[in-house]
């Protein structure tokens, strides 16, 4: 990869960057907040990213050979922390009806920010066959994974085997469409970094976030790599506060250069999309600080947002948004029509008025997606073999219950130059059959919440209600006919199917409907507002999540 002639290195980037700065300076977009230059102020302490604790659960879905034990592996990380740190953890195994089978507890000391615990276990002959659930809790992290005990019984009505999508010269991984649904399916990744912030590291040497703007590979390289790997869209979502070249603050940096670097990213995406009509290159930003409340991807902003200033008070961003102020961010996004994604959401993040995961009308108008699953952000694998994954379904459900209308995404948050290649998970998007794939049509589908999350790039899921597709809001009276659509280009079967139900604004729990035994299920909801989404566990343990559909029951 390093020897390919198309690679735009960091040094060449800076050369182009300096040469064009003067010529384009007068045409830069200066939005509200960037025009005024207040007096210089004391520089805040650096707000370092990627220092948060994370825990991941690795557990093979299929049972081992007869008589052999299973081993569950707990992965703990706290990047950038060298001192020994202890973490307390709890792992529990639950029957299909939720009853506790076995529980393990422990304390593990992380060395140089990493830890790994192995938990051996052997099923007893008295345990009935079925799909069980492992639940991990470590600090504020909660992870759940399905586990097959005994032979897997497949759902009688299983997948439609749809041929994979194709384009001139090659075949893509996933199915091209659903049987009897007028939509084409495209697959990609809506969360990744390049050398415009702290990504783009050579996989041969990459084991974490890069020093901002130091790595060899930029947005054009990311788009080309992703397309070669079979993706049909990629968002380069650069950390908004690293355009000054630092992870914290760099008051001596050039604000004009920071804003121009963002322009170059937008131009790179537009140029690549124009030259490769079967691929949609997107460029945006990952706004926020983990320690201050969490990360939000802004998918379609032509302006750089931020709070950092130079020594003489000049903003590095086009639009000044106060740090950690999610109310102000949502308001700006709503006013400008920008779309957002909650990235790797945790229970204590995205506060409004001191309340985590709080609802606002501006936020509801802007936020379209919630990451329900990520592969490991610092993976350097290029063969889709990454075993460390993180899941956020419980937090996404809390946001849905708060009142947000969100579809689910599954991304990779690549910091190494392996965009889409760490694992086979994808975000899937439904485009109306016959529509051209463009930036505009992809964003329109996201705005309509015609999006699903999958751990298997060969499979797809959708949900409809009385014929209306997921993402819709439906007024209904009487029975509600829910239809789950599942397609696979490799013939995978369904081990479990669940239709989840929640109530917007209730702030309660999202639960599986009882009695779901087939891809078609009819019920009569209680009067009021509801949302439903489908979750499938395949016969190999990989899961898929449809977008919700919202019902107003009369």
XYZ file of C-alpha atoms in Angstrom:
554
model
C 0.000 0.000 0.000
C 2.821 2.411 0.834
C 4.409 1.992 -2.620
C 1.332 2.868 -4.664
C 1.789 6.046 -6.676
C -1.604 7.503 -5.757
C -0.800 7.810 -2.049
C -0.970 11.385 -0.787
C 1.551 11.552 2.057
C 1.338 13.939 4.961
C 4.299 15.960 3.673
C 2.783 16.297 0.184
C -0.535 17.261 1.763
C 1.117 20.089 3.666
C 2.851 21.244 0.485
C -0.405 21.475 -1.463
C -2.035 22.979 1.551
C 0.441 25.871 1.913
C 0.469 26.594 -1.816
C -3.282 27.008 -2.110
C -3.965 28.767 1.177
C -3.382 32.315 -0.098
C -5.343 31.798 -3.320
C -8.395 30.454 -1.541
C -8.294 32.570 1.579
C -10.784 35.116 0.299
C -13.357 32.429 -0.642
C -13.474 30.608 2.686
C -16.842 30.132 4.320
C -17.065 32.238 7.502
C -20.214 31.351 9.356
C -21.661 32.909 12.472
C -19.183 32.861 15.295
C -16.073 32.703 13.115
C -16.080 36.298 11.916
C -15.472 37.961 15.246
C -12.069 37.600 16.893
C -12.328 38.070 20.655
C -9.287 38.944 22.717
C -6.784 36.212 23.459
C -7.689 34.074 26.432
C -5.861 31.542 28.602
C -5.432 28.212 26.844
C -7.453 25.363 28.338
C -5.716 22.202 29.408
C -5.475 19.636 26.611
C -8.529 17.392 26.248
C -6.941 14.116 25.238
C -9.047 11.600 23.332
C -9.087 7.819 23.456
C -8.296 7.547 27.138
C -11.677 6.052 28.053
C -12.068 2.566 29.482
C -13.630 -0.085 27.269
C -14.525 -3.749 27.735
C -15.280 -6.321 25.048
C -16.606 -9.866 25.297
C -15.384 -12.628 22.982
C -17.411 -15.850 22.986
C -17.831 -18.409 20.206
C -21.505 -18.823 19.348
C -21.484 -22.460 18.241
C -21.009 -25.144 20.909
C -17.645 -26.923 21.033
C -17.158 -30.580 20.257
C -18.744 -32.998 22.714
C -16.985 -33.015 26.051
C -14.903 -29.905 25.381
C -15.010 -26.758 27.503
C -15.724 -23.276 26.240
C -13.513 -20.293 27.008
C -14.973 -16.809 27.245
C -12.431 -14.008 26.791
C -12.803 -10.553 28.347
C -10.789 -7.755 26.737
C -10.145 -4.550 28.709
C -8.497 -1.397 27.357
C -7.656 2.061 28.640
C -5.426 3.472 25.876
C -2.610 5.824 26.762
C -2.557 4.886 30.461
C 0.758 3.356 31.510
C 0.148 2.948 35.230
C -1.387 -0.292 36.463
C -5.164 0.028 36.820
C -7.595 -2.448 38.348
C -11.025 -3.211 36.935
C -13.799 -5.215 38.565
C -15.896 -7.335 36.246
C -18.932 -9.585 36.363
C -19.955 -12.149 33.756
C -23.280 -14.028 33.862
C -24.931 -16.671 31.708
C -28.714 -16.593 31.262
C -31.262 -19.033 29.870
C -33.483 -18.049 26.912
C -36.165 -16.975 29.418
C -33.667 -14.708 31.218
C -33.079 -16.878 34.293
C -29.535 -16.902 35.660
C -27.501 -20.064 35.058
C -24.001 -19.146 36.246
C -22.118 -16.074 37.388
C -18.415 -15.217 37.575
C -16.771 -12.195 39.226
C -13.233 -10.950 39.375
C -10.722 -8.134 39.599
C -8.097 -7.693 36.921
C -5.124 -5.318 36.827
C -4.487 -3.662 33.472
C -0.866 -3.294 32.456
C 0.021 -0.489 30.017
C -3.669 0.055 29.354
C -4.534 -3.516 28.369
C -5.946 -6.598 30.062
C -7.300 -10.008 29.084
C -9.192 -12.527 31.209
C -10.088 -16.093 30.227
C -13.162 -17.712 31.783
C -13.458 -21.472 31.095
C -16.855 -23.143 31.325
C -18.417 -26.459 30.373
C -22.161 -26.967 29.771
C -23.865 -29.701 31.757
C -25.958 -32.444 30.208
C -28.963 -31.182 32.168
C -29.052 -27.840 30.331
C -31.778 -27.740 27.668
C -30.749 -26.768 24.144
C -31.369 -23.197 23.050
C -29.881 -19.744 22.520
C -28.556 -18.430 25.837
C -27.082 -15.015 26.590
C -23.794 -13.930 28.132
C -23.816 -10.582 29.942
C -20.654 -8.697 30.878
C -20.494 -5.701 33.180
C -17.225 -3.876 33.826
C -17.462 -0.341 35.155
C -20.145 1.405 33.112
C -19.656 -0.983 30.175
C -22.338 -3.599 29.512
C -22.001 -6.163 26.743
C -24.335 -9.007 25.716
C -23.654 -11.877 23.341
C -25.793 -14.862 22.243
C -24.559 -18.383 22.900
C -25.848 -21.661 21.433
C -26.213 -24.642 23.745
C -26.709 -27.814 21.743
C -27.764 -27.979 18.076
C -29.238 -24.772 16.652
C -32.882 -25.009 15.617
C -33.500 -22.723 12.664
C -36.599 -20.656 12.103
C -38.886 -22.474 9.678
C -39.322 -19.404 7.476
C -35.725 -18.374 6.895
C -33.746 -16.155 4.546
C -34.450 -15.285 0.967
C -31.289 -16.194 -0.875
C -30.616 -13.166 -3.025
C -27.620 -12.997 -5.386
C -24.894 -10.585 -4.325
C -24.681 -7.133 -5.845
C -22.349 -6.651 -8.773
C -20.661 -3.890 -10.702
C -18.474 -3.964 -13.808
C -15.446 -6.129 -13.156
C -16.331 -7.444 -9.705
C -18.988 -8.828 -7.398
C -19.807 -7.166 -4.085
C -20.460 -9.082 -0.899
C -24.055 -8.500 0.134
C -27.402 -9.144 -1.516
C -28.413 -6.596 -4.119
C -32.005 -6.275 -2.943
C -34.815 -7.818 -0.911
C -37.360 -10.061 -2.537
C -40.610 -8.061 -3.027
C -39.216 -4.777 -1.701
C -38.521 -1.947 -4.194
C -35.126 -1.046 -2.764
C -31.500 -1.649 -3.671
C -29.082 -2.386 -0.820
C -25.695 -0.718 -0.449
C -23.129 -1.406 2.281
C -20.479 0.778 3.879
C -18.970 2.417 6.946
C -20.084 5.722 8.506
C -17.286 6.173 11.029
C -13.569 6.313 10.211
C -10.527 8.562 10.429
C -7.655 9.475 8.115
C -4.538 11.605 8.478
C -6.704 14.731 8.580
C -7.038 13.837 12.264
C -5.705 10.769 14.139
C -6.217 7.988 11.584
C -4.523 6.681 8.467
C -1.775 4.678 10.192
C 0.035 2.001 8.207
C -1.451 -1.335 9.392
C 2.042 -2.829 9.512
C 2.909 -0.516 12.417
C -0.453 0.784 13.686
C -1.708 -0.193 17.139
C -3.828 2.802 18.133
C -4.691 6.396 17.381
C -2.063 8.352 15.454
C -0.624 11.717 16.363
C -2.927 14.182 14.558
C -2.018 14.766 10.892
C 1.063 12.530 11.152
C 0.029 9.324 9.378
C 0.694 8.576 5.689
C -2.835 7.962 4.390
C -5.569 10.528 3.769
C -9.206 10.635 2.594
C -8.522 9.752 -1.062
C -6.584 6.688 0.086
C -9.442 5.721 2.407
C -12.043 5.919 -0.348
C -9.917 3.902 -2.753
C -9.109 1.246 -0.140
C -12.753 0.938 0.907
C -13.995 0.625 -2.667
C -11.369 -2.023 -3.475
C -12.506 -3.906 -0.379
C -16.110 -3.996 -1.609
C -17.691 -1.098 0.292
C -20.069 1.160 -1.588
C -19.771 4.192 0.696
C -17.401 5.512 3.358
C -17.538 8.513 5.683
C -14.212 9.992 6.740
C -15.294 11.479 10.081
C -12.352 13.503 11.350
C -12.112 14.706 14.948
C -13.265 18.304 14.734
C -10.778 19.644 17.298
C -7.684 18.113 15.627
C -7.603 20.370 12.587
C -5.079 22.522 14.457
C -2.743 19.509 14.339
C -3.022 18.640 18.016
C -4.999 16.341 20.266
C -5.458 19.120 22.797
C -4.780 22.785 22.012
C -2.242 24.340 19.642
C -2.598 28.120 19.969
C 0.371 28.655 17.665
C -1.245 26.847 14.723
C -2.735 28.618 11.701
C -6.570 28.910 11.841
C -6.784 29.531 8.097
C -4.835 26.329 7.433
C -7.139 24.326 9.701
C -10.256 25.525 7.908
C -8.669 24.947 4.517
C -7.767 21.367 5.448
C -11.453 20.703 6.064
C -12.242 22.187 2.604
C -9.698 19.854 1.074
C -11.452 16.895 2.663
C -14.806 17.958 1.243
C -13.225 18.452 -2.186
C -11.567 15.037 -1.992
C -14.918 13.350 -1.299
C -16.673 15.216 -4.104
C -13.902 14.464 -6.609
C -13.739 10.786 -5.728
C -17.518 10.362 -5.940
C -17.589 12.084 -9.329
C -14.876 9.804 -10.689
C -16.337 6.614 -9.149
C -20.132 6.653 -9.615
C -20.562 3.227 -7.965
C -19.037 4.539 -4.724
C -20.164 7.394 -2.473
C -17.355 9.235 -0.698
C -18.511 11.272 2.293
C -16.491 13.654 4.441
C -17.559 14.999 7.824
C -16.470 15.378 11.412
C -16.641 13.655 14.761
C -17.630 16.416 17.168
C -16.946 16.396 20.887
C -14.669 15.089 23.600
C -15.240 11.693 25.204
C -14.501 13.010 28.694
C -16.889 15.923 28.098
C -19.883 13.939 26.983
C -19.287 11.812 23.909
C -18.759 11.877 20.165
C -21.304 12.784 17.503
C -20.665 12.362 13.797
C -21.934 15.185 11.609
C -22.405 13.602 8.204
C -23.028 16.494 5.841
C -21.661 19.770 7.163
C -19.823 22.063 4.696
C -18.410 23.953 7.688
C -15.896 22.920 10.337
C -17.291 23.223 13.865
C -15.186 23.699 16.982
C -14.158 25.668 20.025
C -10.334 25.910 19.817
C -8.738 29.314 19.217
C -5.300 30.555 18.298
C -3.136 32.643 20.609
C -4.634 35.859 19.179
C -8.208 34.595 19.612
C -8.929 33.486 16.049
C -11.180 30.388 15.845
C -9.889 27.342 14.038
C -13.442 26.486 12.992
C -15.889 28.103 10.587
C -18.653 27.884 13.170
C -17.830 28.227 16.859
C -19.727 25.695 18.961
C -19.004 25.722 22.719
C -17.174 22.658 23.944
C -19.413 20.033 25.604
C -22.559 22.096 24.838
C -24.836 19.592 23.135
C -27.840 21.919 23.229
C -25.934 24.484 21.160
C -24.665 21.776 18.813
C -28.141 20.327 18.219
C -29.523 23.818 17.594
C -26.861 24.563 14.970
C -27.380 21.183 13.284
C -31.148 21.629 13.226
C -30.912 25.118 11.755
C -28.510 23.997 9.026
C -30.208 20.680 8.204
C -27.186 18.601 9.193
C -27.526 14.899 10.039
C -25.951 13.292 13.106
C -24.959 9.899 14.461
C -24.433 8.999 18.124
C -21.023 7.319 18.126
C -20.269 4.407 20.500
C -22.835 5.808 22.991
C -22.456 5.121 26.693
C -24.901 5.543 29.541
C -23.340 8.729 30.964
C -22.961 10.688 27.704
C -24.716 13.409 25.657
C -25.963 15.450 28.630
C -28.479 18.257 28.487
C -29.021 20.246 31.654
C -26.930 17.731 33.562
C -29.010 14.739 32.439
C -27.340 12.067 30.307
C -28.984 10.826 27.090
C -31.480 13.662 27.359
C -34.025 14.526 24.676
C -34.408 17.843 22.884
C -36.470 18.859 19.870
C -33.393 20.247 18.125
C -31.553 16.986 18.783
C -34.481 14.924 17.535
C -34.544 16.933 14.304
C -30.811 16.429 13.701
C -29.899 12.977 15.015
C -30.658 10.123 12.601
C -28.381 7.235 13.619
C -27.093 5.367 16.659
C -24.094 3.051 16.480
C -25.329 -0.254 17.837
C -22.110 -2.180 17.199
C -18.469 -1.410 16.383
C -15.468 -3.525 15.659
C -12.327 -2.525 17.573
C -11.348 1.047 16.659
C -7.612 0.347 16.824
C -7.587 -2.932 14.932
C -4.883 -3.231 12.286
C -6.366 -6.371 10.709
C -7.071 -6.326 6.985
C -8.668 -9.788 6.640
C -11.935 -9.145 8.574
C -10.729 -11.374 11.425
C -11.029 -8.868 14.325
C -12.583 -10.622 17.346
C -12.910 -7.579 19.631
C -16.302 -5.926 19.247
C -18.370 -3.433 21.237
C -22.170 -3.310 21.458
C -24.391 -0.381 22.419
C -27.946 -1.630 21.963
C -28.991 -0.821 25.530
C -27.846 2.803 25.168
C -29.430 3.183 21.740
C -32.660 1.878 23.270
C -32.503 4.502 25.998
C -32.189 7.192 23.342
C -35.176 5.717 21.469
C -37.194 5.620 24.675
C -36.224 9.244 25.333
C -37.966 10.136 22.072
C -35.233 10.164 19.388
C -36.097 8.569 16.056
C -32.889 6.720 15.248
C -31.870 3.973 12.863
C -28.989 1.677 13.814
C -25.557 1.614 12.214
C -22.606 -0.764 12.514
C -19.205 0.769 11.822
C -15.482 0.241 12.375
C -14.129 3.596 13.627
C -10.913 2.811 11.758
C -7.790 4.581 12.974
C -5.454 2.344 10.988
C -5.545 2.347 7.186
C -7.879 -0.673 6.985
C -11.170 1.019 6.182
C -13.897 -1.650 6.257
C -11.375 -4.515 6.422
C -11.098 -5.089 10.192
C -14.295 -7.152 10.316
C -17.286 -8.022 8.118
C -19.754 -5.684 9.856
C -21.462 -3.009 7.781
C -24.075 -0.284 7.786
C -26.671 -1.081 5.135
C -28.752 1.557 3.342
C -31.878 1.066 1.218
C -32.055 3.172 -1.928
C -35.268 3.281 -3.972
C -34.914 0.921 -6.921
C -33.850 2.833 -9.993
C -32.359 5.799 -8.112
C -28.737 6.678 -8.825
C -26.351 6.287 -5.918
C -25.116 9.781 -5.090
C -24.212 11.731 -1.981
C -27.690 13.252 -2.093
C -29.556 9.930 -2.429
C -27.485 8.285 0.329
C -28.110 11.176 2.714
C -31.814 11.184 1.810
C -32.051 7.486 2.726
C -30.320 8.165 6.047
C -32.696 11.051 6.724
C -35.587 8.630 6.066
C -33.971 6.079 8.454
C -33.879 3.391 5.757
C -30.770 1.994 7.392
C -29.868 -1.306 9.057
C -26.885 -2.659 10.995
C -25.316 -6.027 10.295
C -22.355 -8.033 11.578
C -22.423 -9.980 8.302
C -21.775 -8.120 5.062
C -23.472 -10.999 3.176
C -26.849 -10.500 4.887
C -29.523 -7.822 5.122
C -32.576 -7.082 7.243
C -35.576 -4.776 6.993
C -38.896 -4.361 8.778
C -42.242 -3.188 7.418
C -45.590 -2.569 9.100
C -48.832 -2.739 7.101
C -46.639 -2.304 4.024
C -44.770 0.814 5.253
C -40.991 0.443 5.327
C -38.809 0.875 8.430
C -38.071 4.477 9.318
C -41.685 5.429 8.627
C -44.174 6.858 11.097
C -47.551 5.148 10.687
C -51.007 6.041 11.991
C -52.804 2.793 12.705
C -56.044 1.448 14.085
C -56.825 -2.221 14.607
C -54.302 -5.001 13.868
C -50.716 -4.191 12.884
C -49.029 -6.626 10.504
C -45.239 -6.650 11.007
C -43.085 -8.261 8.311
C -39.382 -8.992 8.800
C -37.376 -9.174 5.565
C -34.108 -11.140 5.672
C -31.836 -11.757 2.707
C -28.545 -13.616 2.491
C -26.201 -14.160 -0.422
C -24.562 -17.103 1.386
C -27.661 -18.984 2.569
C -27.368 -18.289 6.291
C -30.260 -19.373 8.502
C -32.029 -17.657 11.400
C -31.324 -19.036 14.872
C -33.458 -16.473 16.709
C -35.795 -13.697 15.619
C -36.965 -11.003 18.017
C -39.218 -8.007 17.437
C -38.448 -5.376 20.044
C -41.055 -2.881 21.274
C -40.664 0.432 23.070
C -42.617 3.599 23.808
C -41.153 7.014 22.868
C -40.955 9.336 25.865
C -41.684 6.605 28.397
C -38.045 6.313 29.571
C -38.713 2.640 30.231
C -37.294 -0.624 28.940
C -37.387 -1.950 25.380
C -38.556 -5.568 25.401
C -39.081 -8.401 22.929
C -42.653 -9.145 21.902
C -43.782 -12.555 23.145
C -44.807 -15.278 20.744
C -42.835 -14.220 17.643
C -42.248 -17.454 15.705
C -42.065 -16.363 12.073
C -41.075 -13.494 9.819
C -44.711 -12.332 9.821
C -46.297 -11.305 13.117
C -49.614 -9.534 13.731
C -50.622 -7.748 16.917
C -52.943 -4.982 18.049
C -50.886 -2.407 19.981
C -52.271 -0.575 22.985
C -53.416 2.958 22.135
C -50.610 5.490 21.920
C -47.136 5.700 20.439
C -44.856 2.705 19.918
C -41.732 1.756 18.023
C -40.701 -1.677 16.803
C -37.481 -3.060 15.371
C -36.321 -6.559 14.418
C -33.190 -8.317 15.652
C -31.958 -11.513 14.037
C -29.259 -13.869 15.293
C -27.987 -15.986 12.418
C -26.984 -19.627 12.714
C -23.362 -18.473 12.994
C -24.126 -16.054 15.872
C -23.764 -12.850 13.886
C -26.582 -10.386 14.479
C -28.552 -7.891 12.395
C -30.776 -5.001 13.486
C -33.450 -3.326 11.367
C -34.303 0.326 11.790
C -37.366 0.951 13.956
C -40.773 1.820 12.600
C -42.898 4.248 14.647
C -46.612 3.567 15.192
C -49.312 5.940 16.417
C -52.059 3.546 17.491
C -55.535 5.072 17.644
